[in-house]
mmCIF file of C-alpha atoms and ligand atoms in Angstrom:
data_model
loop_
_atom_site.group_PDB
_atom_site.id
_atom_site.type_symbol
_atom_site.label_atom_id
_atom_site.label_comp_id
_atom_site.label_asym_id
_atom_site.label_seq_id
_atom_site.Cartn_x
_atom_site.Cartn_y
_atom_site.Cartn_z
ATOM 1 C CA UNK H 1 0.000 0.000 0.000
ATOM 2 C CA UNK H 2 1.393 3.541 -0.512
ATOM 3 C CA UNK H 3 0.341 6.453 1.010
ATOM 4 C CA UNK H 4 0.163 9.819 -0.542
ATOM 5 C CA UNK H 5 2.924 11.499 -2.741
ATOM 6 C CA UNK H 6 3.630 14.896 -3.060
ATOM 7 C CA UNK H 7 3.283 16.731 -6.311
ATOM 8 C CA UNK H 8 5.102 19.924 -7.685
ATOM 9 C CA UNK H 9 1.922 21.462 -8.050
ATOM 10 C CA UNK H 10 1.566 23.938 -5.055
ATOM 11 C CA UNK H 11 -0.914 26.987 -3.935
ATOM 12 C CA UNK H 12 -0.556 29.348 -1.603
ATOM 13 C CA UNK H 13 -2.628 29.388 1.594
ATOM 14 C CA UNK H 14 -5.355 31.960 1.730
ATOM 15 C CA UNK H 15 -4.588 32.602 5.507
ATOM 16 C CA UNK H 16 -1.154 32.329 6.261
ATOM 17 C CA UNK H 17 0.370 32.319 2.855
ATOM 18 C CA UNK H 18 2.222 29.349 3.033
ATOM 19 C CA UNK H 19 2.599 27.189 0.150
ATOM 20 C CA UNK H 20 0.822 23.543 0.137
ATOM 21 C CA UNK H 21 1.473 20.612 -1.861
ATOM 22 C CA UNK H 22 -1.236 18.523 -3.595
ATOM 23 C CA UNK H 23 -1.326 15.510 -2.910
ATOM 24 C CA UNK H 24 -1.737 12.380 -4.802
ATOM 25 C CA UNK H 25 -1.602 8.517 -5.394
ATOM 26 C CA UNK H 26 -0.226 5.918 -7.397
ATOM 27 C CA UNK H 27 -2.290 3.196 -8.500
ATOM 28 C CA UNK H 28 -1.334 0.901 -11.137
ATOM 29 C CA UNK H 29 0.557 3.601 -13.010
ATOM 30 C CA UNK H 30 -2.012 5.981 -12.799
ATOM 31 C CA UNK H 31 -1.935 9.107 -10.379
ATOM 32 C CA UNK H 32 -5.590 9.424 -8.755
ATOM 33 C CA UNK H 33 -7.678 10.990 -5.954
ATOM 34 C CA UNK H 34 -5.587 14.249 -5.730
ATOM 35 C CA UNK H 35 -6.089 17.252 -3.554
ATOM 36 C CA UNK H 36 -4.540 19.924 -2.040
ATOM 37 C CA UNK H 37 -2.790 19.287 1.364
ATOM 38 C CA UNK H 38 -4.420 20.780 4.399
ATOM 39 C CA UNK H 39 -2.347 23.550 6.460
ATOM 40 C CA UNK H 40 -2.858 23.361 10.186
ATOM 41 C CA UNK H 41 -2.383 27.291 10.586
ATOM 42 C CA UNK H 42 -5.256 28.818 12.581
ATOM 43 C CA UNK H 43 -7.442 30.852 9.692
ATOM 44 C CA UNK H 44 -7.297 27.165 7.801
ATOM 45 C CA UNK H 45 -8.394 25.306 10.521
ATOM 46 C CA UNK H 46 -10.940 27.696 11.124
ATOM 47 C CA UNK H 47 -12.744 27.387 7.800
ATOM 48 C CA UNK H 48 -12.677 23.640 7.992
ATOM 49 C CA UNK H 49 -14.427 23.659 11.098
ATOM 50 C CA UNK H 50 -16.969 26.071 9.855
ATOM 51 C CA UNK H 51 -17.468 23.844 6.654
ATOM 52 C CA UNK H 52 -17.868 20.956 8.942
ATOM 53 C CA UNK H 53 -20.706 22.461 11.008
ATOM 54 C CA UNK H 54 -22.543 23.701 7.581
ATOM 55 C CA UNK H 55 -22.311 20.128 6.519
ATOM 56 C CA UNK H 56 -23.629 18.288 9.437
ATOM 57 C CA UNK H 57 -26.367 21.839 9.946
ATOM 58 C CA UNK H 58 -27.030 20.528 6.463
ATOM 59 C CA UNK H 59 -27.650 16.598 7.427
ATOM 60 C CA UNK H 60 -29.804 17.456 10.559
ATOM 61 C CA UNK H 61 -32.100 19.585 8.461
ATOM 62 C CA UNK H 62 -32.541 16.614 5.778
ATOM 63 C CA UNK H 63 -32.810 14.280 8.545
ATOM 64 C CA UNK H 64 -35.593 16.716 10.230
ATOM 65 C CA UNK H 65 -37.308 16.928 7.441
ATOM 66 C CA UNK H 66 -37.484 13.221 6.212
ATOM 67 C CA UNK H 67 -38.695 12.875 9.821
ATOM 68 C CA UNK H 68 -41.500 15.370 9.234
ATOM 69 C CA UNK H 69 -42.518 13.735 5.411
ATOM 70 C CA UNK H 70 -42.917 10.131 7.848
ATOM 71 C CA UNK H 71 -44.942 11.709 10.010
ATOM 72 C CA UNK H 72 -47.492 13.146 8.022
ATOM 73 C CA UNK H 73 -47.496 10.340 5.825
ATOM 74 C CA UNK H 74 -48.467 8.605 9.220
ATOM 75 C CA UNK H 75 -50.789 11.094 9.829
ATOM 76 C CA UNK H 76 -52.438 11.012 6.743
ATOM 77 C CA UNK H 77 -53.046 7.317 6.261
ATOM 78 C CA UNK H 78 -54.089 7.329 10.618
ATOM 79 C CA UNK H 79 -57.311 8.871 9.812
ATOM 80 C CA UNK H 80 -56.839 11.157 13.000
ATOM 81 C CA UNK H 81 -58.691 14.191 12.614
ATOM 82 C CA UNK H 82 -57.551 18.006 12.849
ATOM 83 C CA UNK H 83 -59.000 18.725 16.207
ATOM 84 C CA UNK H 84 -57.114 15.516 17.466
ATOM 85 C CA UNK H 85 -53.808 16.006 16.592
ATOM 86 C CA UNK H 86 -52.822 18.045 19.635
ATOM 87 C CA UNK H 87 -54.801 16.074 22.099
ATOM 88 C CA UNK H 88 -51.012 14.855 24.267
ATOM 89 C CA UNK H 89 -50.978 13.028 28.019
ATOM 90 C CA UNK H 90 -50.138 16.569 28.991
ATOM 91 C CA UNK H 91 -53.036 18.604 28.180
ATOM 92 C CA UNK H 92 -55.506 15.636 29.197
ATOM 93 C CA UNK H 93 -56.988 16.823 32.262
ATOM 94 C CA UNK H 94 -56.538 14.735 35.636
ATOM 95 C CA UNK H 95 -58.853 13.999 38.510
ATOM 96 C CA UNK H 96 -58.893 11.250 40.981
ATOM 97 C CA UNK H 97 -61.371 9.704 38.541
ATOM 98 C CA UNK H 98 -59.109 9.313 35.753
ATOM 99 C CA UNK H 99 -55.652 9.184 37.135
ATOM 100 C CA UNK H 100 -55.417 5.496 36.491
ATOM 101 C CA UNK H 101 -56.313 5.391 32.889
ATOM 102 C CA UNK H 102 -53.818 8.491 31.912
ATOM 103 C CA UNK H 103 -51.267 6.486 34.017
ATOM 104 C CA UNK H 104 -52.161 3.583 31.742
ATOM 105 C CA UNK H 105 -52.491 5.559 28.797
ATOM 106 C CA UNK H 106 -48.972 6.562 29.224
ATOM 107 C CA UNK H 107 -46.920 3.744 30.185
ATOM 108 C CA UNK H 108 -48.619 1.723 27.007
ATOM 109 C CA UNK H 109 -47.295 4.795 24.772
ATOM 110 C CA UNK H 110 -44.231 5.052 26.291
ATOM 111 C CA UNK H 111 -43.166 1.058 25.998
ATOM 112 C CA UNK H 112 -45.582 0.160 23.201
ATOM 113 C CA UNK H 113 -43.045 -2.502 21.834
ATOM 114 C CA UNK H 114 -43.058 -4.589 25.075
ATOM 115 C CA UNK H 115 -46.743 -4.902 24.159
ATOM 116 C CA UNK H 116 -47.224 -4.636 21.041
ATOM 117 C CA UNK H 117 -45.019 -7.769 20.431
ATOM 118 C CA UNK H 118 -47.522 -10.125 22.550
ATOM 119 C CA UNK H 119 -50.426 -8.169 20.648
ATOM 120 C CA UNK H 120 -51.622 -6.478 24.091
ATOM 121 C CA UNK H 121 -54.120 -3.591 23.794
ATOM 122 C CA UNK H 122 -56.414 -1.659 26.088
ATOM 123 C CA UNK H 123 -59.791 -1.225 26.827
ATOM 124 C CA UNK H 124 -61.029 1.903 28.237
ATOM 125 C CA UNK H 125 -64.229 1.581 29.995
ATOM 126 C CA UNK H 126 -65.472 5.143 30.855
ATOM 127 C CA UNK H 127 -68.807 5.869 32.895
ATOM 128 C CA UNK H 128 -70.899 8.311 31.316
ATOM 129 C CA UNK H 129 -69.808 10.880 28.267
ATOM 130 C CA UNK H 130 -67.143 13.022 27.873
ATOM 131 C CA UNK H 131 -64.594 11.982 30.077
ATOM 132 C CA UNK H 132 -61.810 12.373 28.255
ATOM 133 C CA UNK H 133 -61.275 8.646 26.130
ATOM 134 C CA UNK H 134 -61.197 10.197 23.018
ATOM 135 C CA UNK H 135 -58.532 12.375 24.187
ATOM 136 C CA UNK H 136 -56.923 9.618 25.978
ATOM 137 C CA UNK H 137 -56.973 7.332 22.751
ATOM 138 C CA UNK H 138 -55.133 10.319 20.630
ATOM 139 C CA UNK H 139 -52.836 11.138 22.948
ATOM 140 C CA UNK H 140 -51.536 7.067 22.792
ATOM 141 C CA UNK H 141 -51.844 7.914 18.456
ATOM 142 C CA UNK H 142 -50.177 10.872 18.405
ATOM 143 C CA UNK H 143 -46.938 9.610 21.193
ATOM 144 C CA UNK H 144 -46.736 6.515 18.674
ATOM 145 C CA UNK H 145 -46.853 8.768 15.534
ATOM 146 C CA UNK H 146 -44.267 11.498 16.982
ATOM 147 C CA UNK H 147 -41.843 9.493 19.101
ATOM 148 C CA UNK H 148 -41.719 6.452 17.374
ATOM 149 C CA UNK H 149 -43.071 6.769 14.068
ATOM 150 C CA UNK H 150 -45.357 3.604 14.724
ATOM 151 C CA UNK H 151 -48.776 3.221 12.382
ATOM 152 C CA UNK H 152 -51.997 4.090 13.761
ATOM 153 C CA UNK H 153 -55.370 4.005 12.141
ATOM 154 C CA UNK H 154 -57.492 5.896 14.484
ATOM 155 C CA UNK H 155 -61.588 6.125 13.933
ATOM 156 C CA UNK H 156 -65.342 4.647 15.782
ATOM 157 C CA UNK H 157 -67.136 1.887 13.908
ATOM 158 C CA UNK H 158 -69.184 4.641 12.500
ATOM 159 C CA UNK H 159 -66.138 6.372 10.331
ATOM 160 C CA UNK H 160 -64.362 3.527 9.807
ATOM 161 C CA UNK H 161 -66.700 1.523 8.061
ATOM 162 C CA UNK H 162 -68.542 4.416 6.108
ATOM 163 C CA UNK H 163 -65.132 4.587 4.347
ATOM 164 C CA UNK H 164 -64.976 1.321 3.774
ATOM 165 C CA UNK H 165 -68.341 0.878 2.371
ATOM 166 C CA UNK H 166 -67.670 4.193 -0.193
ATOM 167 C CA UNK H 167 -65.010 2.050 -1.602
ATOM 168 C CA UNK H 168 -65.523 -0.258 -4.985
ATOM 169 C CA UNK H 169 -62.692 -2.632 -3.423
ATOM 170 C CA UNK H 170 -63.011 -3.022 0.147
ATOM 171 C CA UNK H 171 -59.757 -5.376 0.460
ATOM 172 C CA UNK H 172 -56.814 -2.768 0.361
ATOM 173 C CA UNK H 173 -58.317 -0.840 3.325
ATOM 174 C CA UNK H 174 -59.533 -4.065 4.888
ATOM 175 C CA UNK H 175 -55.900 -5.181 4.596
ATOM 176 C CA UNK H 176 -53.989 -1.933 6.427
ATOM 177 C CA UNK H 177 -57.119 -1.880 9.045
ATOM 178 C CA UNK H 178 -55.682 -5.907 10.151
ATOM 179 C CA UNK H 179 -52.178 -5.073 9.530
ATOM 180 C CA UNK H 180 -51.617 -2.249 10.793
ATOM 181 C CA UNK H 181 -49.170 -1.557 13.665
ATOM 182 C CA UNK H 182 -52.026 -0.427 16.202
ATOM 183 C CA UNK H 183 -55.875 -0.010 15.525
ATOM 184 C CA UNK H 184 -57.763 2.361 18.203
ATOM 185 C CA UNK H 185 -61.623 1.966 18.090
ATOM 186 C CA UNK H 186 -63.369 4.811 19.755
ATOM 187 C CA UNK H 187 -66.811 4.319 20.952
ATOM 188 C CA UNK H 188 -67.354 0.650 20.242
ATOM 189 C CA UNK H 189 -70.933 -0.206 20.675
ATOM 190 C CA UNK H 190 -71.857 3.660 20.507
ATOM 191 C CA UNK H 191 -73.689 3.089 17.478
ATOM 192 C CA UNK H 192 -76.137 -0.093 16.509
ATOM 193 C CA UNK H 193 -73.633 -1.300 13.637
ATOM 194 C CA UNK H 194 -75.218 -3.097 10.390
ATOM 195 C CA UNK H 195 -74.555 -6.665 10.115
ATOM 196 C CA UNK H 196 -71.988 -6.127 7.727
ATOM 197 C CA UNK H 197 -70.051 -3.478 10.146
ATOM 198 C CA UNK H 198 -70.643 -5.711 12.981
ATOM 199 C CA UNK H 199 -68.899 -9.493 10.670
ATOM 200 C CA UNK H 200 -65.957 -6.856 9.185
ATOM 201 C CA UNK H 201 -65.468 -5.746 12.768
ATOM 202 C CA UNK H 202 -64.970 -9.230 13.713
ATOM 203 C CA UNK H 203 -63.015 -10.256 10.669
ATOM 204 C CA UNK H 204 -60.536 -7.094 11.605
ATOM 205 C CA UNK H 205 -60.406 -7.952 15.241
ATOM 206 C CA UNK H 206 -59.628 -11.748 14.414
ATOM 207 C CA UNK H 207 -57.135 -11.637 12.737
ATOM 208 C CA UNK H 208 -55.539 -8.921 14.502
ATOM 209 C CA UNK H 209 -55.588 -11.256 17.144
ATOM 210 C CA UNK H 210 -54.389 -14.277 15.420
ATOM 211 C CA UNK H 211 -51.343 -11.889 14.171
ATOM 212 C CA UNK H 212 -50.815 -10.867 17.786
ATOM 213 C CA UNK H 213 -51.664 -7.122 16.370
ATOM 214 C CA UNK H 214 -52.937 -4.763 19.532
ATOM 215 C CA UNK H 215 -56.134 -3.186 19.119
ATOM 216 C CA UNK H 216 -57.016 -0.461 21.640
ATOM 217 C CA UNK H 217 -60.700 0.200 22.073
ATOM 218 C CA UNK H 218 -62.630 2.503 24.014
ATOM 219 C CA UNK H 219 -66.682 2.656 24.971
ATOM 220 C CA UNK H 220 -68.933 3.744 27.361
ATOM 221 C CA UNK H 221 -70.786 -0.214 27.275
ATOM 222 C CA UNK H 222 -70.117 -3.261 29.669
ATOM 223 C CA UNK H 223 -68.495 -6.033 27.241
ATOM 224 C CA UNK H 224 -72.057 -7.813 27.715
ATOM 225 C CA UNK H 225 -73.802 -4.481 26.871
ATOM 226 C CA UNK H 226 -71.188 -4.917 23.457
ATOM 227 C CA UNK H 227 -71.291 -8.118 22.789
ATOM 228 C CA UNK H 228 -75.019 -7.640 22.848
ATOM 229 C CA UNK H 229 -75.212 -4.829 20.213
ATOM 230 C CA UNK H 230 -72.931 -6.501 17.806
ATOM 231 C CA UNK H 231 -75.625 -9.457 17.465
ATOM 232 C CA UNK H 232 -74.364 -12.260 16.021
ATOM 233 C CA UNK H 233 -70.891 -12.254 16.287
ATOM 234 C CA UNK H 234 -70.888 -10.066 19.429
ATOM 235 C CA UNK H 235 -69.952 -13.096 21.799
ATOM 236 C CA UNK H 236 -67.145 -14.172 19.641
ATOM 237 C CA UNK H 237 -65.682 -10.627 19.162
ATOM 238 C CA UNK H 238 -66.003 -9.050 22.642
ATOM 239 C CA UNK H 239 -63.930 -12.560 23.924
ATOM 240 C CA UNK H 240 -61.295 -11.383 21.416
ATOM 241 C CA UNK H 241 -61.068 -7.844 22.811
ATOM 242 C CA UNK H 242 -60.872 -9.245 26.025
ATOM 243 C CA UNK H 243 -58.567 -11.659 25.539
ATOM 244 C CA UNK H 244 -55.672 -8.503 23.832
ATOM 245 C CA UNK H 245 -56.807 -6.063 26.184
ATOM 246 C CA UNK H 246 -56.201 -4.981 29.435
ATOM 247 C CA UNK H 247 -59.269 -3.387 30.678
ATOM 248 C CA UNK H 248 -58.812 0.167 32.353
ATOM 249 C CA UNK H 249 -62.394 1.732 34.201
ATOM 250 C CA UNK H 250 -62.540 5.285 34.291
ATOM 251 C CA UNK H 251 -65.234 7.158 36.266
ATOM 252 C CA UNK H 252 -65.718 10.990 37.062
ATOM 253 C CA UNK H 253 -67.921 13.834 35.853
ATOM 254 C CA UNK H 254 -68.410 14.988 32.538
ATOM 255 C CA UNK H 255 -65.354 16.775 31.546
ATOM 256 C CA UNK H 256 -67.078 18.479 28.439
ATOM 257 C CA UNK H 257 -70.436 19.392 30.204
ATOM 258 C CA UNK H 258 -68.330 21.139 32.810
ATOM 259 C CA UNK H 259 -66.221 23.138 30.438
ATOM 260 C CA UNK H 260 -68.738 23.799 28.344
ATOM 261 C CA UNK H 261 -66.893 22.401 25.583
ATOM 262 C CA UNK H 262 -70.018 21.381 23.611
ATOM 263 C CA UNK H 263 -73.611 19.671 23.992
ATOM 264 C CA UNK H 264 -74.167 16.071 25.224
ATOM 265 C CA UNK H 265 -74.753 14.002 22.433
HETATM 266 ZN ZN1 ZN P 301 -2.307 28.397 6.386
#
């Protein structure tokens, strides 16, 4: 191996003046790869240090910004809506009622892959309207999205399935509801679903479950009260849902009502 040769070819230093050699190398008869030599004096140093920063400013602002294109592109294909997107564990409002289920909220969020590779979810059972699951259930969305870039598809029955039945082929968005790295239901059971939304709910939940895929889920219904208003395949899917998630009661007074947020539907 031989290391770099000096050439007669020279140029002067723009900050000290002193003349530098370039530099070049031999291989198989043919001189390649040359450049001029670097002087150590201070102004030269200087400018290589402030290239260096520009370069790397320059690779943490591509970096940033690839970041940003994944996220939207996450956001986009969640389904999360505009008045969700800022919903965070730290705007949620606490009480003694709902302590537990932030606290739950959280820690799933914040070590997601510990369950999300035994297909664990979480049920949120809240008493009465308004107390905060939706916000709960975007906050876990919008952790997974920021911090760790994980795919969420976000929607109740209701807005799932109306997009599903606009569509002439069903199976693409069938396909990224059961694959997807975590599916949040809000409101299960709010509505009375069709017996087509109530067998594709199953289908979804199935074989999220036989793919060890989480599903979180949140409702203000018992699982019988559920399983009751999915009719026939009720039983069968609210012993799936039980079976991936943890369930998580919250009680307390309507948060909405009290800030006078909006009506009670
Ligand atoms: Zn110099």
């Amino acid at each position: 191996m031989q290391g770099w040769l000096k050439s007669d070819k020279t140029e002067k230093c723009p900050y000290c003046g002193k003349e530098l050699h370039y530099l070049y190398m031999t291989v198989m008869g043919r001189n390649i790869a040359e450049h001029l030599e670097q002087c150590d004096c201070l102004g030269a140093v200087r400018e290589r240090k402030k290239n260096l920063n520009a370069r790397r400013e320059e690779e943490r602002r591509e970096a940033e910004m690839r970041l940003k294109a994944k996220i939207d592109e996450l956001y986009r294909r969640s389904k999360i809506g505009r008045r969700f997107i800022e919903k965070s564990f730290d705007n949620f409002q606490a009480t003694p009622d709902n302590a537990a289920a932030l606290q739950a909220a959280r820690d799933y969020a914040e070590r997601f892959e510990l369950y999300a590779e035994k297909g664990l979810g979480l049920m949120f059972h809240f008493e009465g309207y308004g107390t905060g699951k939706t916000h709960l259930a975007c906050a876990i969305a919008n952790h997974l999205i920021r911090e760790k870039q994980v795919g969420v598809i976000f929607g109740n029955t209701a807005s799932l399935f109306s997009d599903l039945r606009e569509l002439d082929d069903i199976a693409p968005m069938l396909e990224e509801l059961k694959r997807v790295d975590l599916l949040i239901i809000d409101d299960l059971g709010k509505e009375r679903p069709t017996e087509w939304v109530a067998e594709k709910t199953y289908e979804i939940i199935n074989s999220r479950y036989e793919n060890l895929k989480p599903i979180i889920v949140t409702t203000n219904m018992t699982t019988a009260e559920i399983a009751n208003h999915l009719g026939k395949v009720g039983g069968a899917t609210v012993s799936r849902i039980s079976e991936m998630c943890r369930a998580v009661m919250v009680g307390g007074p309507d948060m909405r009502q009290k800030n006078g947020w909006g009506c009670r539907k």
